[in-house]
CSV table of C-alpha atoms in Angstrom, one decimal:
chain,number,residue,atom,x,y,z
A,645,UNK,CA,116.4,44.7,100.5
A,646,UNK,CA,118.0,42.2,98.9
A,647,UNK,CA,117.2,38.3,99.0
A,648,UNK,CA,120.0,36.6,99.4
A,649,UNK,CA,118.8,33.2,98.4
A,650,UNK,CA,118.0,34.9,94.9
A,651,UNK,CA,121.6,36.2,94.3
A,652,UNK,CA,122.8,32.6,95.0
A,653,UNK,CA,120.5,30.8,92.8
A,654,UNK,CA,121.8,32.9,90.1
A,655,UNK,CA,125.2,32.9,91.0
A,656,UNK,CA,124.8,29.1,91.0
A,657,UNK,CA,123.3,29.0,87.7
A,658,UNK,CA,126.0,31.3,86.1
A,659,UNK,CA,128.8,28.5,87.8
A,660,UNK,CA,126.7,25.9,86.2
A,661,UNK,CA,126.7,27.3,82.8
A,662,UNK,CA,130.6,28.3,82.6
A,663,UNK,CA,131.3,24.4,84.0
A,664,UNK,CA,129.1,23.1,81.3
A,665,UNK,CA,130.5,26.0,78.4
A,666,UNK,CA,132.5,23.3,76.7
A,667,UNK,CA,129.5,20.5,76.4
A,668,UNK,CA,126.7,23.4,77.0
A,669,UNK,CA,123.4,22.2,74.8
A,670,UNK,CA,121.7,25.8,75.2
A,671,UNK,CA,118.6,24.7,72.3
A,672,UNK,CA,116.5,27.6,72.7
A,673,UNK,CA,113.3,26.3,73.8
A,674,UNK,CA,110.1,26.4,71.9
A,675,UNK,CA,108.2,29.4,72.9
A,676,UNK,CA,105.4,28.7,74.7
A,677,UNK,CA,101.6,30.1,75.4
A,678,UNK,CA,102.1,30.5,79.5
A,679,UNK,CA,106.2,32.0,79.3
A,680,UNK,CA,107.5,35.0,77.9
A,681,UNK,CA,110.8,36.5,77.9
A,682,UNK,CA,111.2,40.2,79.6
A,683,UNK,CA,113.2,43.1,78.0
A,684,UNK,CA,114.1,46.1,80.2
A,685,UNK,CA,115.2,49.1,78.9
A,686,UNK,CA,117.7,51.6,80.4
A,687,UNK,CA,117.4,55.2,78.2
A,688,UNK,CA,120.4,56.9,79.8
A,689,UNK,CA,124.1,56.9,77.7
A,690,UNK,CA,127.4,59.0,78.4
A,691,UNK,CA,127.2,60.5,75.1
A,692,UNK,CA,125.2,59.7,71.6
A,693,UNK,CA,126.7,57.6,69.1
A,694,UNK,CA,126.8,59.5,65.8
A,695,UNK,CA,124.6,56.9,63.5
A,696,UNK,CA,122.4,55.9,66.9
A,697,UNK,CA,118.2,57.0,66.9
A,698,UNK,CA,117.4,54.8,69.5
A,699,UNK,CA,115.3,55.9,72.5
A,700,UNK,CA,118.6,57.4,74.1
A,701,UNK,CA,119.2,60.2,76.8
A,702,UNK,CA,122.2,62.0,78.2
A,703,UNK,CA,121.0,63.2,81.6
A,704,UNK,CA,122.4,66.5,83.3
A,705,UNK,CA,121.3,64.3,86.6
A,706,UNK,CA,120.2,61.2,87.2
A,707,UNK,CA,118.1,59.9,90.6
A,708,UNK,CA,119.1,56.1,89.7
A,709,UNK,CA,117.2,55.0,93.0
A,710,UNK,CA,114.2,56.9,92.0
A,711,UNK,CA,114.9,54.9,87.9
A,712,UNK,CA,115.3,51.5,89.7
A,713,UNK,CA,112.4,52.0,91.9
A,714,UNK,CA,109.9,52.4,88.5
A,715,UNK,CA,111.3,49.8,86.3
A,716,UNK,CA,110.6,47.2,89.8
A,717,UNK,CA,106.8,48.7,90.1
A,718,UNK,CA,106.6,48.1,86.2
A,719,UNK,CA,108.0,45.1,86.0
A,720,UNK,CA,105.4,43.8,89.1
A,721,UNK,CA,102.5,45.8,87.4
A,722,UNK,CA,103.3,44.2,83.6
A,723,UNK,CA,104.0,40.3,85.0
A,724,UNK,CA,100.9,40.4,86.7
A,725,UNK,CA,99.0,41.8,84.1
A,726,UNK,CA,100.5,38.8,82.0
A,727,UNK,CA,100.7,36.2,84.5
A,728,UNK,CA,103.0,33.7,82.6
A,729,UNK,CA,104.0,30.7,84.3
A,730,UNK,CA,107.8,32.1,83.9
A,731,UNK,CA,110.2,34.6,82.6
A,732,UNK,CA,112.6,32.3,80.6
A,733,UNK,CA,114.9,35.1,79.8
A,734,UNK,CA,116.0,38.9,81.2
A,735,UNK,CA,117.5,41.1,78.7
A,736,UNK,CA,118.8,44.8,79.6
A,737,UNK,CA,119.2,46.6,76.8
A,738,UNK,CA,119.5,50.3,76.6
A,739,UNK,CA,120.9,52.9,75.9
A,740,UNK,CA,123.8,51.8,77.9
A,741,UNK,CA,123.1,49.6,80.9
A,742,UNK,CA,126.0,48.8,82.2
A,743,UNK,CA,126.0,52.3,83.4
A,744,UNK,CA,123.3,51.2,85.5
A,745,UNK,CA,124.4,49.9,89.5
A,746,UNK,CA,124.7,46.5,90.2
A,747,UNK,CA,122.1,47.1,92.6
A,748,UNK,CA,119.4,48.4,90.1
A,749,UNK,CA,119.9,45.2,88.1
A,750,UNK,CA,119.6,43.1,91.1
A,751,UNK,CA,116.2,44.7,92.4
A,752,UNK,CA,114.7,44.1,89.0
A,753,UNK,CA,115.4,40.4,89.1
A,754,UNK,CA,114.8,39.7,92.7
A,755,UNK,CA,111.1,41.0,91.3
A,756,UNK,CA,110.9,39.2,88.9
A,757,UNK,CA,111.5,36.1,90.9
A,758,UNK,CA,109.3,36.9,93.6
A,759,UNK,CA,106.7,37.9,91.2
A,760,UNK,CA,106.8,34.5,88.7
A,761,UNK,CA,109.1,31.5,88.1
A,762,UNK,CA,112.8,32.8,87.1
A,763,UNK,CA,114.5,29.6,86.3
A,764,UNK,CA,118.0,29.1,87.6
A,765,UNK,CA,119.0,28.4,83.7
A,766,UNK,CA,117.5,31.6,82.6
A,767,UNK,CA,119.1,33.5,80.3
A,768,UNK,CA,120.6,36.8,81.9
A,769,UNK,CA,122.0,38.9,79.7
A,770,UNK,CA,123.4,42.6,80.2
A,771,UNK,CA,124.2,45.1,77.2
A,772,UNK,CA,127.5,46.7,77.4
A,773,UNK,CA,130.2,49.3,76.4
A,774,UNK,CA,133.8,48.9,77.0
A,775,UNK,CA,134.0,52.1,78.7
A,776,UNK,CA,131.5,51.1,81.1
A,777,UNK,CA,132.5,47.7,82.0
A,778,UNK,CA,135.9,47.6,84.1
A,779,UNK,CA,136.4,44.3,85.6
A,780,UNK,CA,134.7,45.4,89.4
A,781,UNK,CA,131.9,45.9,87.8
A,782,UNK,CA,131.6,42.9,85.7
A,783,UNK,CA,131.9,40.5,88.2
A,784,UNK,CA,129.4,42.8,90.4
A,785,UNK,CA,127.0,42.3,87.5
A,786,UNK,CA,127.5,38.4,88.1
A,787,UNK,CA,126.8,38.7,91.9
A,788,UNK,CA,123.6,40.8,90.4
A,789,UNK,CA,122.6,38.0,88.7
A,790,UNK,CA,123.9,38.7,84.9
A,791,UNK,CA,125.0,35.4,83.2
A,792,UNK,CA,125.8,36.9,79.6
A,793,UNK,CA,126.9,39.7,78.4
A,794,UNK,CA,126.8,41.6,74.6
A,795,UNK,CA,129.5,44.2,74.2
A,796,UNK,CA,129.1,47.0,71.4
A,797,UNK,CA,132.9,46.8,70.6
A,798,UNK,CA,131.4,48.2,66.5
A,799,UNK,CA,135.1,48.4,65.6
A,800,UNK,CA,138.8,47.8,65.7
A,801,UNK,CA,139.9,50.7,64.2
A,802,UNK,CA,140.0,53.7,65.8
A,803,UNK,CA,139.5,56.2,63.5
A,804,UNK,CA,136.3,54.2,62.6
A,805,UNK,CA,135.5,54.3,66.7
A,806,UNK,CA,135.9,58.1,66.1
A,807,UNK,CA,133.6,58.1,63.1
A,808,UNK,CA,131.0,56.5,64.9
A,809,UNK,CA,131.3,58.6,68.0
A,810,UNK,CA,132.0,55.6,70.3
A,811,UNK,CA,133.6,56.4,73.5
A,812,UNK,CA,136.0,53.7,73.6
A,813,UNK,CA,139.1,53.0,72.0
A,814,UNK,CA,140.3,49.2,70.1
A,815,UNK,CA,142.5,49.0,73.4
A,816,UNK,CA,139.6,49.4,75.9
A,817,UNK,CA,137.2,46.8,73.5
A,818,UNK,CA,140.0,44.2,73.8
A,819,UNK,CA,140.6,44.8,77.3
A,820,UNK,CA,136.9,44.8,78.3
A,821,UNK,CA,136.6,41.9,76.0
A,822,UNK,CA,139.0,39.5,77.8
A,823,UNK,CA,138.1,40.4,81.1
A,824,UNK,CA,134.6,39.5,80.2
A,825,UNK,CA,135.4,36.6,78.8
A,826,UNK,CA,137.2,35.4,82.0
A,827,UNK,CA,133.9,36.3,83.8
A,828,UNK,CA,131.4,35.1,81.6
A,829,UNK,CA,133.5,32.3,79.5
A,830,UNK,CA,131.2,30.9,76.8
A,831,UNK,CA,128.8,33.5,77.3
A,832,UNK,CA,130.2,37.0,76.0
A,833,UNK,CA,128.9,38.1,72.6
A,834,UNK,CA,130.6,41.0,70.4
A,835,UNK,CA,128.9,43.2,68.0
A,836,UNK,CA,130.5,44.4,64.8
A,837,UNK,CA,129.9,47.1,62.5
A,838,UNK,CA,130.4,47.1,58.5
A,839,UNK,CA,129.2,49.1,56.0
A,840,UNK,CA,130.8,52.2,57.3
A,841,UNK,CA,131.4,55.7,54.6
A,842,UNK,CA,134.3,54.9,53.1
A,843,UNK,CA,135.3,51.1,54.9
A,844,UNK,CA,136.6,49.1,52.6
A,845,UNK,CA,136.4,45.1,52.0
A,846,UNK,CA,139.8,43.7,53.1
A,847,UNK,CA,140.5,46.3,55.8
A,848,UNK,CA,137.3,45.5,57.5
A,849,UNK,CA,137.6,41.2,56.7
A,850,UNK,CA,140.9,41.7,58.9
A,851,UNK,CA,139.1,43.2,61.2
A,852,UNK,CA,136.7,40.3,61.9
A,853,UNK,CA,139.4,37.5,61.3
A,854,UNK,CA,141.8,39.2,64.1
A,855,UNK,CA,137.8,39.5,66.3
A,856,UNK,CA,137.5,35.3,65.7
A,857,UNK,CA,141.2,35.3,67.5
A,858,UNK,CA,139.8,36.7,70.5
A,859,UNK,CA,136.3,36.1,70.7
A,860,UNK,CA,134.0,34.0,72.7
A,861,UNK,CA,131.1,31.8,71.2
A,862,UNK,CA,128.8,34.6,69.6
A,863,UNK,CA,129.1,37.7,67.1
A,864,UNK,CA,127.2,39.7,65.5
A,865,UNK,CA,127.1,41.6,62.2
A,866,UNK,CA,125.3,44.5,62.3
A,867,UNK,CA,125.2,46.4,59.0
A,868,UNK,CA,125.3,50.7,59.1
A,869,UNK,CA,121.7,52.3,58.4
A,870,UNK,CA,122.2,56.1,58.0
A,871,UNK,CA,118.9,57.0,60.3
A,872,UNK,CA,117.4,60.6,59.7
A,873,UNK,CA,118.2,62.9,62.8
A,874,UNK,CA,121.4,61.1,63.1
A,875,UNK,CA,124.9,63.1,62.6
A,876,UNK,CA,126.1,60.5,60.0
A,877,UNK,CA,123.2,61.3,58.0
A,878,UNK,CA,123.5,64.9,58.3
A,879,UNK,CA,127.4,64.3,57.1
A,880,UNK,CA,126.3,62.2,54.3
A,881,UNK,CA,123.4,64.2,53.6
A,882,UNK,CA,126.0,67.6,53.4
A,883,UNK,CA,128.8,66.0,51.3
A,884,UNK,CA,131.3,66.1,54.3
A,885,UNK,CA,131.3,62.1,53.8
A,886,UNK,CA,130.5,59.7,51.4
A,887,UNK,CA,127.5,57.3,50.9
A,888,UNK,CA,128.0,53.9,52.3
A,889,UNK,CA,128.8,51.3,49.1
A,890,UNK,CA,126.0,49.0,49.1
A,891,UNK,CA,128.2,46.7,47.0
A,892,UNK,CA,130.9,46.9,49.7
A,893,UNK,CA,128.6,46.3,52.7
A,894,UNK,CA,127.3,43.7,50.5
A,895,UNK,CA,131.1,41.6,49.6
A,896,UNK,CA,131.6,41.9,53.6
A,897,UNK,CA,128.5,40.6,54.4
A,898,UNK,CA,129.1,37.5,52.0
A,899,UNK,CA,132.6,36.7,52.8
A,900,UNK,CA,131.7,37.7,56.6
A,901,UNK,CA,129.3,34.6,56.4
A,902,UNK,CA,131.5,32.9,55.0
A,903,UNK,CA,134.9,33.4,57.5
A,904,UNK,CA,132.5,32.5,60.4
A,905,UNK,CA,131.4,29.5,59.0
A,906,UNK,CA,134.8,28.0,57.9
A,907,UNK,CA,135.4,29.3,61.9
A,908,UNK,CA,132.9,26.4,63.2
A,909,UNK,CA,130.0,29.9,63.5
A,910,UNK,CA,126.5,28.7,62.9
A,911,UNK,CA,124.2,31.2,61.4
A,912,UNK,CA,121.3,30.9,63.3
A,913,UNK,CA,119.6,34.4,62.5
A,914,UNK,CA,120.6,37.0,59.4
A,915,UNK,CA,123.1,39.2,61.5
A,916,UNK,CA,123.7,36.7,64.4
A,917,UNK,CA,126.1,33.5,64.5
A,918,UNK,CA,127.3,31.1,67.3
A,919,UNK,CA,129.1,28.1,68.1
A,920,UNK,CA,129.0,25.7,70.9
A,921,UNK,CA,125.4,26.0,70.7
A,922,UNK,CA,125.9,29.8,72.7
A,923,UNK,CA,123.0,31.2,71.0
A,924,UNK,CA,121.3,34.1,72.2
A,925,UNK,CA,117.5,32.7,74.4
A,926,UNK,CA,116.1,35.6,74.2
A,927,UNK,CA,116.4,37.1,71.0
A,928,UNK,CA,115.2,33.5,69.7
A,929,UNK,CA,112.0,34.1,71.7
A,930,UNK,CA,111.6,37.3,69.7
A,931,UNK,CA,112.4,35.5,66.0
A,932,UNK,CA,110.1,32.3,67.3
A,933,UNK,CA,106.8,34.3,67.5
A,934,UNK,CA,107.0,34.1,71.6
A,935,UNK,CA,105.5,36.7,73.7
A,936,UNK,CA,107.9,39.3,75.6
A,937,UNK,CA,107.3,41.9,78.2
A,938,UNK,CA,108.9,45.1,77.8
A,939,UNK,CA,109.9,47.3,80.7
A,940,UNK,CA,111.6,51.1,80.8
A,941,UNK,CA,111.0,54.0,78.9
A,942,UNK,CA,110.2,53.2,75.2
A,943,UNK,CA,110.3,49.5,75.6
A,944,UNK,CA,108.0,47.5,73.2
A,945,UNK,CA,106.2,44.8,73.9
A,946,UNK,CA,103.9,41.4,72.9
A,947,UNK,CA,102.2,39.4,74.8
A,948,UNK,CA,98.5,38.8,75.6
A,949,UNK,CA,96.7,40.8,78.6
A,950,UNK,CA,95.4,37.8,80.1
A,951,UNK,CA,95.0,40.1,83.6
A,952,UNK,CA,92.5,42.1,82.1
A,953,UNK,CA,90.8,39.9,80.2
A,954,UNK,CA,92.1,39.8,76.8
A,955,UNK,CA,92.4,37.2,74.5
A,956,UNK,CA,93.9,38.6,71.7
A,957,UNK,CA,97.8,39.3,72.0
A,958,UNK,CA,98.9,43.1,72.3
A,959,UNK,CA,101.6,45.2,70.6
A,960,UNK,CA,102.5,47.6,73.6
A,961,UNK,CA,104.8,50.9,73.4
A,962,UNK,CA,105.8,52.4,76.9
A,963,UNK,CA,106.2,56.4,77.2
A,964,UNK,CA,109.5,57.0,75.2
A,965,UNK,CA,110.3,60.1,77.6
A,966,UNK,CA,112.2,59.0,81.0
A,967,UNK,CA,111.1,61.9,83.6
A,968,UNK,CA,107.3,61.4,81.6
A,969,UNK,CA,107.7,57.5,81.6
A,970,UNK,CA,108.7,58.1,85.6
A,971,UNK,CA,105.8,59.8,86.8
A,972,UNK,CA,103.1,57.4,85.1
A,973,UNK,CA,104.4,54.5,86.3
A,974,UNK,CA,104.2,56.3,90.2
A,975,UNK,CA,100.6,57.4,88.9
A,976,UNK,CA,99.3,54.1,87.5
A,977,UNK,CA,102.1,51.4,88.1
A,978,UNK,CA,103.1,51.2,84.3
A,979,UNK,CA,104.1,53.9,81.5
A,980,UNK,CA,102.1,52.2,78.8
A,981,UNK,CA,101.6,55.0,75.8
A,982,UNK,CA,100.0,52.8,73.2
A,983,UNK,CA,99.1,49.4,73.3
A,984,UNK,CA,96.9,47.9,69.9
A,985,UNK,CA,95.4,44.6,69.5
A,986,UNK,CA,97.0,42.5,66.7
A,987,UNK,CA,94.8,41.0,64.5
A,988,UNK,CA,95.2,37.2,63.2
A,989,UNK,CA,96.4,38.2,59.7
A,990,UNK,CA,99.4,40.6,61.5
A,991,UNK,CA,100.1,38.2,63.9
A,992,UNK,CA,100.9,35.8,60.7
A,993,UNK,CA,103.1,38.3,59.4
A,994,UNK,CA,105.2,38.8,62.2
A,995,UNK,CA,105.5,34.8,62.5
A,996,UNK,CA,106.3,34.7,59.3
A,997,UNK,CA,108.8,37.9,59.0
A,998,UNK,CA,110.7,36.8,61.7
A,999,UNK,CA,110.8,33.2,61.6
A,1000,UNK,CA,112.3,33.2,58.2
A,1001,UNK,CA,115.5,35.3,60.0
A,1002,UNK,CA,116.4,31.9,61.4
A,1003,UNK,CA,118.4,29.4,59.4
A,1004,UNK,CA,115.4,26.9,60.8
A,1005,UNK,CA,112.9,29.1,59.6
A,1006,UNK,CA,109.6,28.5,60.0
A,1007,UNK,CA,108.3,24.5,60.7
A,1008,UNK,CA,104.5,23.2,60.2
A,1009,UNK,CA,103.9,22.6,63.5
A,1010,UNK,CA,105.3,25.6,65.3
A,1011,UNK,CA,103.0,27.6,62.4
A,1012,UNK,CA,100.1,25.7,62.9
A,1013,UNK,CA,100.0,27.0,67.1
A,1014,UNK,CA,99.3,30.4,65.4
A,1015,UNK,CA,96.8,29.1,62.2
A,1016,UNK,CA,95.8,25.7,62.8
A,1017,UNK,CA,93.4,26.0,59.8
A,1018,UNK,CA,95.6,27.6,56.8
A,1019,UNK,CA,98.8,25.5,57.2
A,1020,UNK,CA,102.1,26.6,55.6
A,1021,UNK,CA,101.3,24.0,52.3
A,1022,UNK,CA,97.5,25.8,52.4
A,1023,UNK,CA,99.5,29.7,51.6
A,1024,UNK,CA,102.2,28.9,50.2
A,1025,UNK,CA,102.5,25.1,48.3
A,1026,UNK,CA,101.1,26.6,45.0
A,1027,UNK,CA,102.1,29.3,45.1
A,1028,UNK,CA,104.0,30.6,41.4
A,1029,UNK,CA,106.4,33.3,44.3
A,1030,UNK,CA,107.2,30.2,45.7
A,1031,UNK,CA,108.3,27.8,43.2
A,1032,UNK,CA,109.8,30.6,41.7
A,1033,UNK,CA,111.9,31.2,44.6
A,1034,UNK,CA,112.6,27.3,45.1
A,1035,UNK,CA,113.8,27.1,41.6
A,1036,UNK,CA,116.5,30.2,42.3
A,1037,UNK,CA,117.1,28.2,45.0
A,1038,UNK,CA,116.4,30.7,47.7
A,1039,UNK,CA,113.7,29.2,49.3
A,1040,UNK,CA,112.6,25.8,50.7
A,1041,UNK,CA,109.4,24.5,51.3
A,1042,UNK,CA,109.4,20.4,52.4
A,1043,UNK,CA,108.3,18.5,55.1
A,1044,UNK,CA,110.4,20.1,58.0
A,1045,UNK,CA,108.5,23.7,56.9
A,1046,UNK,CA,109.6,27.2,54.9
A,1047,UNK,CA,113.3,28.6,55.3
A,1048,UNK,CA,115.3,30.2,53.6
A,1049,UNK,CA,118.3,28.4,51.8
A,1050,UNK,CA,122.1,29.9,52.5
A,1051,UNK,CA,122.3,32.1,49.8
A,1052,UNK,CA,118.2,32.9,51.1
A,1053,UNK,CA,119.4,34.6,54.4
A,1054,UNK,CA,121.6,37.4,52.0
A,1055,UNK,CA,118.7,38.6,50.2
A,1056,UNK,CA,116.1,38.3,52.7
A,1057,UNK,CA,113.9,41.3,52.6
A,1058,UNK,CA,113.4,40.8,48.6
A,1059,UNK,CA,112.6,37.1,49.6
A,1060,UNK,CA,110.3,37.8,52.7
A,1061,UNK,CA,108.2,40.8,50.5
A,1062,UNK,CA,106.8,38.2,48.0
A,1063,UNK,CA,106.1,35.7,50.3
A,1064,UNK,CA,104.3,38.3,53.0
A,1065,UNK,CA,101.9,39.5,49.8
A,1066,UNK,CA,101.4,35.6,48.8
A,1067,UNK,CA,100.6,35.1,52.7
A,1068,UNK,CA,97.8,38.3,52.4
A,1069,UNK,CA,96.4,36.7,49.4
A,1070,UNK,CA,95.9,33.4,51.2
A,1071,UNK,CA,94.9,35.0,53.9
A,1072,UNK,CA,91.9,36.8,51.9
A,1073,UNK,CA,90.8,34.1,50.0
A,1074,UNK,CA,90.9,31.0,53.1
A,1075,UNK,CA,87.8,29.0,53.5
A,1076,UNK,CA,85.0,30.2,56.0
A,1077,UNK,CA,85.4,31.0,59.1
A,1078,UNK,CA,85.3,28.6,61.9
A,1079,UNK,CA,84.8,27.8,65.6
A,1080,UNK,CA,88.8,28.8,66.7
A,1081,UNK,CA,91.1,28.4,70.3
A,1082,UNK,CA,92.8,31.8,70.9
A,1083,UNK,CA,96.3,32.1,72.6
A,1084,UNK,CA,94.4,32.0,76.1
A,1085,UNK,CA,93.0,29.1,75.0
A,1086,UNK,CA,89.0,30.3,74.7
A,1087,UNK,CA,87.0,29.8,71.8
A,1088,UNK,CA,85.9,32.4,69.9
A,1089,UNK,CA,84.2,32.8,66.1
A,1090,UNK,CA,87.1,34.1,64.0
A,1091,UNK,CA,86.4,37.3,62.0
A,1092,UNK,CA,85.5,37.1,58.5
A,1093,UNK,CA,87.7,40.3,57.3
A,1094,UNK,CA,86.8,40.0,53.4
């Protein structure tokens, strides 16, 4: 049943925000030690996209009531196994959710919020595709309790659509765009592709600058991986189409950046860019270090067991298979495959590797609540990597903490693999181990690893 006090809490909250879209300050909080953020995944699409190796299924049938019924016992079995004092943000991501009822959404949260605090400002946000979003079913997502939503539009050409495999057409993206933006104003986020076989610069710069005349607050830029097992790698692979141009991905990239930011976009992440403070919550919690619970089949998760005992936080996997996925969760309550304790020094890196994604980067204090002994000027203040990288001007290291400059954020991964070896040489060479408060706040001797 559903709890009708629920469904108007976060209908209220989703009036709240569109009243306050035009002096919104949405700051993603600081994550915090007793929150977390809670990803559910939904596996099932109408058809795979040619470049796509996500954890994806086209189902011959599909018993949605018995799918909605395991992702609620997971998601009671999983936040009670966590206990955090809330859930500040929901994301359903997929696969393609918004082929999921209303009603399925709905159940999830209403456990969610009987389970553990749901704010009324949390951030709801639903993954869509234009061919699954008709304007019915948008606002029944709102009455669900969806107060943001991400549409794959990837294109607005249509022989790239084709390319890609995409369902949808550059009509149905624009129309699904606009009603969404009716729905949700202030809160609809597009994603575009570049880097394509055979795109070119100014075709594709058109593309995004006819995007910023229809868009709402957020976009992102996602650039084209050729995955192995995917049918664009087996056409590149075979000849049938060209490599990708790094040098072209790499010009659209640039003056992408660049277009957005003339536009009023902030960069607030590599691939993700916002104005009107619309950034996305809960993607933040991911680049800030804060734990997440991940729900559905092949969801991944951090956070630390504290139902069980643990101390230490937790990199879980859930079974990847649905039907497999189903009938461990009716077993034991959860689908958890894998789950591996992460040591201090990984912990670090992930800080670290995902922090410096953010135009803030990475400051003292929010590194010393993971290493309150080795601070940022301990690893990396003498470092020769560093000054080297200051002095190309791709890197800054001052009082506010480490990030990476403008020009930084372009060539991240070359900047991120010399600071993650000078952070294991730190890490290997730090001063004797000492009496230490883990992230459930006991003390514990840390482990000498040298």
């Amino acid at each position: 049943m559903a709890l009708p006090g629920t469904r108007a809490r976060f209908r209220a909250a989703a009036t709240l925000c569109t009243q306050r879209a035009s002096r919104r300050s949405c700051a993603p909080p600081a994550p915090g030690t007793r929150s977390a953020a809670l990803y559910v995944h939904w596996p099932y699409c109408e058809k795979r996209c040619n470049y796509c190796n996500f954890n994806k299924y086209i189902p011959r049938t599909l018993d949605e009531g018995a799918m909605q019924k395991c992702l609620v016992k997971e998601t009671t079995t999983l936040l009670k196994l966590r206990i955090p004092s809330e859930i500040d943000s929901v994301f359903f991501g997929g696969g393609t959710p918004s082929l999921a009822s209303p009603h399925t959404v709905a159940s999830v949260l209403e456990t969610i919020a009987q389970t553990t605090h749901l704010p009324a400002k949390a951030e709801v946000t639903l993954e869509a595709n234009p061919t699954s979003s008709q304007a019915s079913r948008l606002t029944a997502f709102q009455g669900a309790g969806i107060n943001r939503l991400s549409i794959g539009i990837q294109s607005l050409d249509n022989k790239e659509l084709q390319l890609l495999g995409r369902t949808h057409s550059v009509s149905d993206a624009l129309g699904t765009l606009e009603e969404a933006r009716r729905v949700y104003p202030g809160r609809t986020s597009v994603d575009l592709m570049f880097g394509l076989p055979a795109q070119q610069v100014e075709p594709w710069l058109r593309q995004l600058q006819e995007l910023l005349s229809l868009c709402d607050d957020h976009i992102s830029l996602y650039q084209l991986t050729l995955e192995r097992g995917t049918l664009l790698f087996a056409q590149v692979q075979q000849g049938t189409l060209p490599s990708p141009d790094p040098e072209a991905a790499a010009e659209m990239y640039q003056h992408g950046r660049e277009i957005l930011r003339e536009a009023g976009f902030r960069q607030y992440e590599v691939s993700n860019f916002a104005r009107n403070e619309a950034l996305s919550t809960h993607n933040w919690t991911y680049w800030q270090g804060g734990q997440y619970i991940g729900v559905g089949p092949g969801a991944h998760g951090r956070f630390v067991p504290r139902g069980d005992g643990g101390s230490l936080r937790e990199a879980r996997i859930q079974t990847l298979e649905p039907d497999n996925w189903m009938k461990e969760v009716s077993m034991f309550g959860h689908g958890t495959r894998k789950r591996v304790s992460l040591s201090e020094l990984e912990l670090l890196e992930e800080v670290l590797a995902l922090g410096l994604r953010t135009d803030t980067g990475i400051t003292h204090q929010h590194w010393l609540q993971f290493e309150p002994q080795l601070s940022l000027w301990d690893v990396f203040g003498k470092a020769e990597e560093v000054r080297e990288l200051q002095s190309q001007g791709l890197l800054l290291l001052d009082h506010r903490g480490l990030r990476c400059s403008w020009e930084g954020l372009a060539v991240l991964d070359t900047v991120l693999l010399r600071l993650l070896l000078q952070l294991q040489n730190a890490w290997e060479n730090r001063p004797p181990p000492m009496l230490k408060v883990t992230e459930s706040g006991a003390a514990s001797q840390r482990e000498d690893s040298r």
